[in-house]
Coordinates of C-alpha atoms and ligand atoms in Angstrom, one line a residue:
X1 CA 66.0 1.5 -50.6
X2 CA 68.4 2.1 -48.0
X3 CA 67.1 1.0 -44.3
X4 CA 67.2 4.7 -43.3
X5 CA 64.7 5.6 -45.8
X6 CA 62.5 2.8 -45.4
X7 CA 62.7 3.6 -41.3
X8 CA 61.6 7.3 -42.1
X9 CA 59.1 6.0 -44.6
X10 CA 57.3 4.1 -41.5
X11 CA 57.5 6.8 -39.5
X12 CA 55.8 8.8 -41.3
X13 CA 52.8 6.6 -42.4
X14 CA 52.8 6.4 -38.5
X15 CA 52.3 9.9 -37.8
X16 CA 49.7 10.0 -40.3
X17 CA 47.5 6.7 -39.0
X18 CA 47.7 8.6 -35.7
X19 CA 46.2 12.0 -37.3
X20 CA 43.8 10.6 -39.1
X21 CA 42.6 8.2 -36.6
X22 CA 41.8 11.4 -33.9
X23 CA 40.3 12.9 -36.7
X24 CA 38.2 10.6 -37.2
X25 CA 37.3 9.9 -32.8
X26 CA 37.0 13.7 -32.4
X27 CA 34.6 14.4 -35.9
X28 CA 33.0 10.9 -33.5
X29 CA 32.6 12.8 -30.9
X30 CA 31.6 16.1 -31.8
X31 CA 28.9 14.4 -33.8
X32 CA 27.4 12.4 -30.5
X33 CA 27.7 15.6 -28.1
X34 CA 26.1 17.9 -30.2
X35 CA 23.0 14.6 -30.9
X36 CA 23.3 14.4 -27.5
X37 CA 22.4 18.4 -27.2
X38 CA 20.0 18.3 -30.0
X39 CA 17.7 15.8 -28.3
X40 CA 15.2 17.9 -26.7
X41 CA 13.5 16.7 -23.7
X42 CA 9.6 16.4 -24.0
X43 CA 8.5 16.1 -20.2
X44 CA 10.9 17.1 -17.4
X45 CA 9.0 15.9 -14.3
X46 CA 10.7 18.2 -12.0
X47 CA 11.4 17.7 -7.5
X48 CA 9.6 14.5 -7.1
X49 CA 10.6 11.6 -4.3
X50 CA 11.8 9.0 -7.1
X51 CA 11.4 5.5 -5.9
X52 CA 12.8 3.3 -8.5
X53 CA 13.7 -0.2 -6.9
X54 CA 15.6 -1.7 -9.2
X55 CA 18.7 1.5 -9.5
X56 CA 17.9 1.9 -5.4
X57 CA 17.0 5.3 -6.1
X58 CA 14.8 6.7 -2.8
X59 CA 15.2 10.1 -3.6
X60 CA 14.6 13.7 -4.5
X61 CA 15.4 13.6 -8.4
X62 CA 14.3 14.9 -12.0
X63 CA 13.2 12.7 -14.5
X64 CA 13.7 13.7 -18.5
X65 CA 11.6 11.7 -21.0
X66 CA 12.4 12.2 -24.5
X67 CA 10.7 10.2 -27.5
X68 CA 8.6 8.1 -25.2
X69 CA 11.8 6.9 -23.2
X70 CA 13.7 7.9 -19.9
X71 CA 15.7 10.0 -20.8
X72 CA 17.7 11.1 -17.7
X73 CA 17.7 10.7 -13.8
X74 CA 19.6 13.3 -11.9
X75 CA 19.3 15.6 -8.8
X76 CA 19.1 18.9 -11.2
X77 CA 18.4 19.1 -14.9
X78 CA 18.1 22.4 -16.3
X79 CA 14.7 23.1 -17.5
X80 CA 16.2 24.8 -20.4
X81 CA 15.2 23.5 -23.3
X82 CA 12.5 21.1 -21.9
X83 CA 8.6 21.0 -24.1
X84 CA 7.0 20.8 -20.8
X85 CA 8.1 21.1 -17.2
X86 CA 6.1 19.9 -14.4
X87 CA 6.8 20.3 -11.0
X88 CA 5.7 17.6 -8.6
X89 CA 7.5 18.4 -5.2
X90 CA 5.7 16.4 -2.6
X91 CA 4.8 13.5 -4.9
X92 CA 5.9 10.0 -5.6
X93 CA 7.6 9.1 -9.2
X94 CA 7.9 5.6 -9.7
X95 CA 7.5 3.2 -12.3
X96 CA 4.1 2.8 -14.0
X97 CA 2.7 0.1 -11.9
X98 CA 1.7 -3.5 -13.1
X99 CA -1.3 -5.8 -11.9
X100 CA -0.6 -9.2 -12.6
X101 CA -3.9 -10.3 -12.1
X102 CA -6.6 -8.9 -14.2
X103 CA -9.7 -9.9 -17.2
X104 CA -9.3 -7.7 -19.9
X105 CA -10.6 -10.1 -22.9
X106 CA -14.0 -7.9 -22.9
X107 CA -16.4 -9.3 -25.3
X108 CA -15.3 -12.2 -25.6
X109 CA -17.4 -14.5 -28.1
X110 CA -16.6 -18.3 -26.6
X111 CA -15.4 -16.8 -23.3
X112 CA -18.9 -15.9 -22.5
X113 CA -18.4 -16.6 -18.6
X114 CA -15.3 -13.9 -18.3
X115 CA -15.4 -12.3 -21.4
X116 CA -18.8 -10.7 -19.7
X117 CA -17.4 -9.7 -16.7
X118 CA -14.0 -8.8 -17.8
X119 CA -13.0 -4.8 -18.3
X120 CA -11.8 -2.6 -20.4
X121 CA -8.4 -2.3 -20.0
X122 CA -7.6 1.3 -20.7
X123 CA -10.9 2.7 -18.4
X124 CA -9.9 1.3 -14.8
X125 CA -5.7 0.8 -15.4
X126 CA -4.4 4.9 -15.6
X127 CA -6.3 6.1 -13.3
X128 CA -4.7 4.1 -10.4
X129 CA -1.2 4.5 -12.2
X130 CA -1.3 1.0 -13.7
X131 CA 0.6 1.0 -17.5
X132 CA 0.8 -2.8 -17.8
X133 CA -1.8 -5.4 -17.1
X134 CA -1.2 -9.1 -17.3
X135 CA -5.0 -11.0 -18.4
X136 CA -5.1 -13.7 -16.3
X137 CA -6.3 -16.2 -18.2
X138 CA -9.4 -15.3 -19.7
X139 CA -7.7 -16.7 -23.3
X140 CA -6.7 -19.9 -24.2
X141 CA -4.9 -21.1 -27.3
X142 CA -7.4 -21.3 -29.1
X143 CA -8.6 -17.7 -29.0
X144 CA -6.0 -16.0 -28.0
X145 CA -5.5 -14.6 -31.4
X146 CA -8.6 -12.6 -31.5
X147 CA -7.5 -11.6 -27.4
X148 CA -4.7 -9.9 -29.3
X149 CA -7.0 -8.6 -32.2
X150 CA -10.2 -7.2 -30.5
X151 CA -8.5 -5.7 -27.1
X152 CA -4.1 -6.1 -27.0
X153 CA -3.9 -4.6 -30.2
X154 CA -6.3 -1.5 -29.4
X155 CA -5.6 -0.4 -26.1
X156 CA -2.9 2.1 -24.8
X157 CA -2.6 0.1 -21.5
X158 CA 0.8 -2.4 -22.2
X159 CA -1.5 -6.1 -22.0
X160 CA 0.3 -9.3 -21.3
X161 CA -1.0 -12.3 -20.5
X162 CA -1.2 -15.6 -18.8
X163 CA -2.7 -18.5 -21.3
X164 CA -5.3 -20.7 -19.9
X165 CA -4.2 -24.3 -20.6
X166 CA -8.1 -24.9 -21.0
X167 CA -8.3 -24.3 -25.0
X168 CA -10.4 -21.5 -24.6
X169 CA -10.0 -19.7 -21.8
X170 CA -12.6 -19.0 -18.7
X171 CA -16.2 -20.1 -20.7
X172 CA -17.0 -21.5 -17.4
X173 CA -18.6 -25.0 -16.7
X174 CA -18.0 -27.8 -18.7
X175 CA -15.7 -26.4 -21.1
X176 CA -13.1 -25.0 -19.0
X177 CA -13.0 -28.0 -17.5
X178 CA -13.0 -30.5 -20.2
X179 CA -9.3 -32.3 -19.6
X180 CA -9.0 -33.3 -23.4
X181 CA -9.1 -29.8 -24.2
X182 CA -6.8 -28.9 -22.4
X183 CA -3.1 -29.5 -24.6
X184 CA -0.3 -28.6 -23.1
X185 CA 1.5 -28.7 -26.5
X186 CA -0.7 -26.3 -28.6
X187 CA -0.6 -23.8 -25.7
X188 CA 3.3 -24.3 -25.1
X189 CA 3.4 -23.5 -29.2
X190 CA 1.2 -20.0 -28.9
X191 CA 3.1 -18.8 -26.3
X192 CA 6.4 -19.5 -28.0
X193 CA 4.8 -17.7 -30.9
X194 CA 3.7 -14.9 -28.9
X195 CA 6.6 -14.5 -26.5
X196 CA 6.3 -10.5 -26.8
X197 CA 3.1 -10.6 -24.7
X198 CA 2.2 -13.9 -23.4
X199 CA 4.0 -14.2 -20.2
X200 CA 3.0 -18.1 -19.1
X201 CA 0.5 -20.7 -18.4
X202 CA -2.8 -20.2 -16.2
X203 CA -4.3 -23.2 -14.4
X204 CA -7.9 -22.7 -11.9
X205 CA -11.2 -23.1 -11.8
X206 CA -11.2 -26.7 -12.0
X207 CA -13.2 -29.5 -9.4
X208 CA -12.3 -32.7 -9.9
X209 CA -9.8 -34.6 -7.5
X210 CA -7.2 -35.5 -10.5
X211 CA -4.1 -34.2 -11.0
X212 CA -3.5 -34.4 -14.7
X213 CA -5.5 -30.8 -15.5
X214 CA -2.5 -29.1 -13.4
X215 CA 0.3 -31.2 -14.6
X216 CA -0.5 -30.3 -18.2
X217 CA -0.2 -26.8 -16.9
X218 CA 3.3 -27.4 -15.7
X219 CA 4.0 -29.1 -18.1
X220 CA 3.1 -26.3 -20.9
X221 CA 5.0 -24.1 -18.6
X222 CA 7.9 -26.4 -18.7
X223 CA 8.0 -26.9 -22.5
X224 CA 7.9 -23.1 -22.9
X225 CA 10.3 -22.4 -20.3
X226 CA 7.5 -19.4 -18.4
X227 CA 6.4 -19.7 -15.1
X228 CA 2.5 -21.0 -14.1
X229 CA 0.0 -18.7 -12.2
X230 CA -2.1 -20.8 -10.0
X231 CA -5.8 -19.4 -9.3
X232 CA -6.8 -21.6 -6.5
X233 CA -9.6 -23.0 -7.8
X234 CA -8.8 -26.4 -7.7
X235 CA -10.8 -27.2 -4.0
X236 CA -10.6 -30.8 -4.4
X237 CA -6.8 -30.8 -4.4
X238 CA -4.8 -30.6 -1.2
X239 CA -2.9 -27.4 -1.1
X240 CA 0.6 -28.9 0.6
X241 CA 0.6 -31.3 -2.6
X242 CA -0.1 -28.3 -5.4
X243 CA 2.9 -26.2 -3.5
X244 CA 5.1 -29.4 -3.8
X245 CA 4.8 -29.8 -7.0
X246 CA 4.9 -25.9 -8.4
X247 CA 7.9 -25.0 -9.4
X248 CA 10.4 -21.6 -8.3
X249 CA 8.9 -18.8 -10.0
X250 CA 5.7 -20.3 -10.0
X251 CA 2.6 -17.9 -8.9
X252 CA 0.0 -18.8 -6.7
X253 CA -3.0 -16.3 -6.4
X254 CA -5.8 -15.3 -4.2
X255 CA -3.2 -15.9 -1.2
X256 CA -5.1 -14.6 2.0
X257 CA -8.7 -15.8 1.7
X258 CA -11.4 -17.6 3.6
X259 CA -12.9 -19.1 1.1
X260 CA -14.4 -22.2 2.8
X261 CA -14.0 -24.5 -0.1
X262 CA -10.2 -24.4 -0.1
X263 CA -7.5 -24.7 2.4
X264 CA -6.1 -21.2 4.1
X265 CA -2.9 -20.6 4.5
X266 CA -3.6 -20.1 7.9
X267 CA -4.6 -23.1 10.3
X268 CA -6.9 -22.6 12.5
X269 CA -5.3 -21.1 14.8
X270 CA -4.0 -18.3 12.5
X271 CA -0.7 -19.8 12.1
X272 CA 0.3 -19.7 8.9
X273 CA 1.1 -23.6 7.4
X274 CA 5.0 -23.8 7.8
X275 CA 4.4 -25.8 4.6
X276 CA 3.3 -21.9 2.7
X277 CA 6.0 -19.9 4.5
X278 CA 8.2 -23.0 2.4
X279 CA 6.8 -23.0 -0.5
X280 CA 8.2 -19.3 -0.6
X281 CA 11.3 -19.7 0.2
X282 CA 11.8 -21.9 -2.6
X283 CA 10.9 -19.4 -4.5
X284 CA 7.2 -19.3 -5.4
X285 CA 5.2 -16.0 -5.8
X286 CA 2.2 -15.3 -3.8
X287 CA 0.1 -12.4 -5.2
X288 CA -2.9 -11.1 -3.0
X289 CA -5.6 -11.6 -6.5
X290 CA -8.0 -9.5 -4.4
X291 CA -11.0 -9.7 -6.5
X292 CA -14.6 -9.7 -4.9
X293 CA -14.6 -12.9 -2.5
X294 CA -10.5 -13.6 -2.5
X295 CA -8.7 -11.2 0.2
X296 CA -9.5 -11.6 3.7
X297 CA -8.1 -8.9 6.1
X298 CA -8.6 -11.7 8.7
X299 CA -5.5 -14.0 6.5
X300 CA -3.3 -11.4 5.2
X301 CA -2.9 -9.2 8.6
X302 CA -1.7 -12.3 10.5
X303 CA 0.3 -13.3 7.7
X304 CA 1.9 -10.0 6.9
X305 CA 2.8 -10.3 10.6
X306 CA 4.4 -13.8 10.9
X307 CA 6.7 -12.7 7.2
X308 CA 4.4 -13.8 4.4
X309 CA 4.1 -10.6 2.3
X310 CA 2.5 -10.7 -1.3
X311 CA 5.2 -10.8 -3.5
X312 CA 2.6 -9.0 -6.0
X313 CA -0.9 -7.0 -5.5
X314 CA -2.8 -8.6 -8.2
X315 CA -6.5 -6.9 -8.2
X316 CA -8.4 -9.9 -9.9
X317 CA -10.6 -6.7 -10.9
X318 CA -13.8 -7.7 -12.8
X319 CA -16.9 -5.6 -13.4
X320 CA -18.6 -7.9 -10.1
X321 CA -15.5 -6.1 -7.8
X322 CA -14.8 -2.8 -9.3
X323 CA -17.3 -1.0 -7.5
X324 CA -17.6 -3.6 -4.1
X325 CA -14.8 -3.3 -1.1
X326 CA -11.7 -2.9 -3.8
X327 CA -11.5 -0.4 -6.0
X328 CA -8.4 -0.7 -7.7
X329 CA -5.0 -1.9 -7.0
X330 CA -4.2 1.3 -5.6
X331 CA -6.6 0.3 -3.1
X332 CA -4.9 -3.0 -2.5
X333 CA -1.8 -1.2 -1.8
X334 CA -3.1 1.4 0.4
X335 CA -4.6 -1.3 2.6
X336 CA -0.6 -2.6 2.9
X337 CA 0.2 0.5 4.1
X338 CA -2.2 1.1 6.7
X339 CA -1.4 -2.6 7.8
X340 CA 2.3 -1.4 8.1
X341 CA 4.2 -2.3 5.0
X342 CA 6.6 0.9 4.2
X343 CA 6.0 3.1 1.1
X344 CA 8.8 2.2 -0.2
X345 CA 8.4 -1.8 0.2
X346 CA 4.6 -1.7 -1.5
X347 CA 6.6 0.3 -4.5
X348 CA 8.8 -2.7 -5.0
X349 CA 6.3 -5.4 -5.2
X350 CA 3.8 -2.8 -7.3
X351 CA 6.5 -2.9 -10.0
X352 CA 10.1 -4.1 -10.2
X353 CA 9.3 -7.8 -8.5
X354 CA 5.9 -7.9 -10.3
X355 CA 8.3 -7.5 -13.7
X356 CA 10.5 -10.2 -12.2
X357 CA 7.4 -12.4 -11.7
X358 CA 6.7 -12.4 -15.2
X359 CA 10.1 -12.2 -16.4
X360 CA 10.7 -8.9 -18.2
X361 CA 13.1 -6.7 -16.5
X362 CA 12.7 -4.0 -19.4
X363 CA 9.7 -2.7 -16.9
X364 CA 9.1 -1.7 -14.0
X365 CA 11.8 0.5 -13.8
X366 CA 13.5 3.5 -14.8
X367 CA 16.8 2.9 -16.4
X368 CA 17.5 6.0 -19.0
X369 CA 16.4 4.3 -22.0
X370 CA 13.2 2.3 -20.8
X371 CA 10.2 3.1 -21.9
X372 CA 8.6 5.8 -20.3
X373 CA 5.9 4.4 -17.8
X374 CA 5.6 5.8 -15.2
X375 CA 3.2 6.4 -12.0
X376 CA 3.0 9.5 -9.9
X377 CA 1.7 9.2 -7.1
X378 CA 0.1 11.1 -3.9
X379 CA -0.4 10.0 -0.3
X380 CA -3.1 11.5 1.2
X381 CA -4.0 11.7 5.1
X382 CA -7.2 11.6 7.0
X383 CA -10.1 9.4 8.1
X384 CA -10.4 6.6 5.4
X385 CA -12.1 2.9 5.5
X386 CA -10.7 0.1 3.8
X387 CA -13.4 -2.9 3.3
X388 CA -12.2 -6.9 2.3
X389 CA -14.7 -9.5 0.5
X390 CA -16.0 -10.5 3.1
X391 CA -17.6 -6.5 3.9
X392 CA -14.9 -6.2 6.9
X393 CA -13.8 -3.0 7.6
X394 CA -10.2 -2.3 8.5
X395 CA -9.9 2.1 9.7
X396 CA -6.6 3.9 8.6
X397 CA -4.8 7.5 8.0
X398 CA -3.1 7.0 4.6
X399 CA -4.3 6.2 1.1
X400 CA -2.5 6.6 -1.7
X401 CA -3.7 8.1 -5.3
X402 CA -2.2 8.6 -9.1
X403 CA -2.0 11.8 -9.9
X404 CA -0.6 11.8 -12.9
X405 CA 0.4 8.4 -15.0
X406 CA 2.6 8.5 -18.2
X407 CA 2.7 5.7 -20.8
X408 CA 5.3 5.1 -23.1
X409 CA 5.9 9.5 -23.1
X410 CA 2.3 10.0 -23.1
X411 CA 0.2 11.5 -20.2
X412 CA -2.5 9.6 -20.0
X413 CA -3.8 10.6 -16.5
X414 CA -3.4 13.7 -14.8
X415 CA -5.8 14.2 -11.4
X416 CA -5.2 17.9 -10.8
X417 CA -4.5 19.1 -14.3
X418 CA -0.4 19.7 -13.8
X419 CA 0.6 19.4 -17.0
X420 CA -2.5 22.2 -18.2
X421 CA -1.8 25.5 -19.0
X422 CA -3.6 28.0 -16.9
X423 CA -7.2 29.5 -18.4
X424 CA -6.5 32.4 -17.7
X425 CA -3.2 32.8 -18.8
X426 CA -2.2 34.6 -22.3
Ligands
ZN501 ZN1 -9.0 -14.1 -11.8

């Protein structure tokens, strides 16, 4: 073969990789534009006030949701095409909110203490725009298996959890507080095994004066590589030494109480303990863990004004507070406002840095592709009282209120009825 030949030869296979190779990009692309067309949208939530803290989105925007996920965010997306359009101009959209602090093991046989007072997840979360809960506790290693069975497994609520390092959970005294039972290498093991939904290690509730119950904690926390939520009920131990030795990303709860058996984080001249305002700037988490006797209006109003903010509104709800000064955490939130955190500021601790405290970025937030959770929410004006645990009453002119809440696609809560057809129409 002469080299002329062989130099046309190659050309020619050349030409032909070329063809074939856009035929093959553009039959590509066709195919992914016209999937792209053919997925229809099953809610457009149309001319809400998006706040979604982790893209910095603070604006006027639609929201697609297609096969339980976000589909789209954009100022205008055509309704054509959409299942169901709902318009919610003057409303909130952000992501479905998450309580960190909650007991949802209800009916719990050896938890007898919590698993009595504990709720059911699904009938207090949607209607205050919560998707996710995180159990605080109220399940140990032990049973934390039939957690999962009898309530994870059958609610539409997303539950996560914090593992007690006492083997059971909360049964209350002497149980929870037996020191041998509480391993910190069995409970590092079940939350390896469960990393999908248990989120880290829960120490509280005990009274002795040694230190070995919360070093276990750490400990399990440290061998599983989660962080440690810190119910401060450990009265006998000082608070500057527990601060010392939890770790960044560690999360101490029922911040701004009075409780007399503990140390406030205020001294007693209201100043909050430099030693606190430390302790988060290393990088622990303070959520408020509300509850019925755990949020003082009295601690958190000075300490909102000297820069501790919650870095979470945890509600600590339980069938003794649900129906006592807080309501929900909804309620928690609206009392931030009215003490004079901005709208958008109670957003971000109600959901993206509540997912960061419990490390899983897939949620609070609404990246296309996440699943759709999502809250919508109202803020009403008028006359409205606010009461702590300790029956104090704080006045104020805002409170905020879901409307509508969407779970993985799903409306699961919806106030006024936007998503209804009209009765009377044909
Ligand atoms: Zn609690």
């Amino acid at each position: 073969m002469s080299v002329k030949q062989s130099s046309v030869r190659e050309r020619i296979y050349r030409i032909w990789s070329y063809l074939s190779a856009s035929l093959v990009t553009g039959l590509l692309l066709f195919s992914l534009t016209s999937s792209l067309q053919a997925q229809s949208i099953d809610i457009l939530l149309k001319g809400g006030h998006v706040i979604d803290p982790k893209s910095k989105i603070d604006s006027r925007m639609d929201i697609a949701i297609a096969n339980g996920k976000i589909l789209k965010v954009a100022k205008d997306i055509p309704s054509s095409g959409a299942k169901k359009v709902i318009v919610v101009e003057g409303l909130y959209v952000t992501p479905g909110l998450i309580d960190l602090h909650t007991h949802v093991f209800v009916g719990s046989k050896e938890g007898f203490a919590d698993g009595f007072s504990s709720l059911s997840p699904d009938d207090i979360t949607f209607k205050a725009g919560i998707t996710t809960v995180v159990d605080a506790g109220t399940s140990g290693w032990r049973n934390f298996p039939l957690f999962r069975k009898q309530v994870i497994d059958r609610s539409q609520t997303r539950i996560l959890a914090f593992l007690n390092i006492a083997g059971s959970g909360m049964t209350g005294f002497p149980s929870e507080e037996d020191i041998n039972d509480m391993d910190p290498h069995m409970t590092s093991l079940v939350i390896q095994q469960y990393t999908d939904l248990i989120v880290g290690v829960k120490i509280g509730h005990y009274r002795g004066s040694e230190w070995l119950p919360l070093d276990r904690a750490i400990e399990a926390g440290r061998i599983a590589n989660v962080p440690l939520l810190l119910e401060c009920h450990l009265p006998m131990l000082p608070l500057e030494g527990i601060l010392e030795r939890m770790r960044p990303g560690d999360i101490y709860t029922h911040s701004f109480c009075t409780a007399v058996d503990r140390t406030c984080i205020l001294d007693d001249s209201g100043v909050v303990r430099p030693y606190v305002l430390e302790a988060q700037k290393k990088g622990i988490r303070f959520d408020v863990g509300h509850g019925g006797a755990m949020f003082h209006f009295s601690v958190a109003a000075p300490a909102l004004k000297q820069g501790l903010l919650p870095n979470s509104f945890g509600s600590d709800l339980h069938r003794f507070s649900m129906n006592s000064g807080m309501k929900n955490m909804l309620d928690i939130m609206s009392k931030y406002l009215n003490m004079g955190m901005t709208i958008q500021d109670i957003i971000y601790r109600a959901t993206w840095n509540s997912a960061n405290s419990i490390k899983r970025p897939d949620l609070g937030q609404l990246s296309e592709g996440a699943d759709a959770d999502l809250a919508i929410l109202s803020v009403t004006t008028g006359n409205f009282g606010f009461v702590d645990a300790g029956g104090a009453r704080m006045t104020g002119d805002r409170k905020f209120e879901a409307e509508m809440t969407i779970r993985a696609g799903k409306i699961v809560w919806d106030l006024n009825g936007r998503a209804a057809h009209d009765w009377m129409a044909k």
